[in-house]
Coordinates of C-alpha atoms in Angstrom, one line a residue:
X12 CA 96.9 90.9 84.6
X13 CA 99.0 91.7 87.9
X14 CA 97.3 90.6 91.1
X15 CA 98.6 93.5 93.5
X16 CA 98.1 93.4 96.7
X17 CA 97.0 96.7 98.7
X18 CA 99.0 95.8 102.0
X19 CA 102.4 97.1 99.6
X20 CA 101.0 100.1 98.9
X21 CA 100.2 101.0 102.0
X22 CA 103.5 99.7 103.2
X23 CA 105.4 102.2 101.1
X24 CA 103.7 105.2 102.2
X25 CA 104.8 108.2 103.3
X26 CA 103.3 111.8 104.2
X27 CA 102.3 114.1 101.5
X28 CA 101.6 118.0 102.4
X29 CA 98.3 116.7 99.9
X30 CA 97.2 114.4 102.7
X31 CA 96.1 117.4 104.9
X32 CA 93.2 117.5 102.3
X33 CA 92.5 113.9 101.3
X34 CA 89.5 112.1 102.5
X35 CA 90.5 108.7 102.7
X36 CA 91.3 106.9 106.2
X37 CA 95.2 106.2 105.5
X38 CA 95.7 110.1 104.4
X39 CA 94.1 111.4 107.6
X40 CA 96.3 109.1 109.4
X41 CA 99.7 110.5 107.9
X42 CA 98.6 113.7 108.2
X43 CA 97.6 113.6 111.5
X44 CA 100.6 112.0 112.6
X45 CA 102.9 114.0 110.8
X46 CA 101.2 117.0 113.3
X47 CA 102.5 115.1 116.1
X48 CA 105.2 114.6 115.6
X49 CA 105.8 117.9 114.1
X50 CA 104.3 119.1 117.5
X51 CA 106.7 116.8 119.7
X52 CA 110.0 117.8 118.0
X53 CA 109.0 121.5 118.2
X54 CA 108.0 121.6 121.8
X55 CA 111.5 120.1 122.1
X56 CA 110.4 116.6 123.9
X57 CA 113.0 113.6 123.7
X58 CA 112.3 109.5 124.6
X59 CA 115.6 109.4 126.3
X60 CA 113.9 108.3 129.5
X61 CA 112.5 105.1 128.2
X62 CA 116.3 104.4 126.9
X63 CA 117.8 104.9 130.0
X64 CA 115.8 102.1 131.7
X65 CA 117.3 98.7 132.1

């Protein structure tokens, strides 16, 4: 029997449209994230600042 461990699941994870309507903690997480960034790149706001600075 394979002992897996959960942390490389988890590691290799990325957002599903499915995770909008998922339960569990890690779903909710992409999902929500996903929304902000979504929200950021359409409202047209850039990091470039924090680039600049030296």
């Amino acid at each position: 029997m394979e002992n897996k461990d959960k942390s490389t699941d988890i590691a290799g994870r990325t957002y599903d449209v499915k995770d909008y309507n998922r339960s569990d903690e890690l779903s909710s997480g992409l999902a929500e994230t996903h929304e902000q960034v979504s929200d950021s790149y359409m409202a047209g706001e850039t990091f470039q600042e924090s680039k600049n600075k030296k």
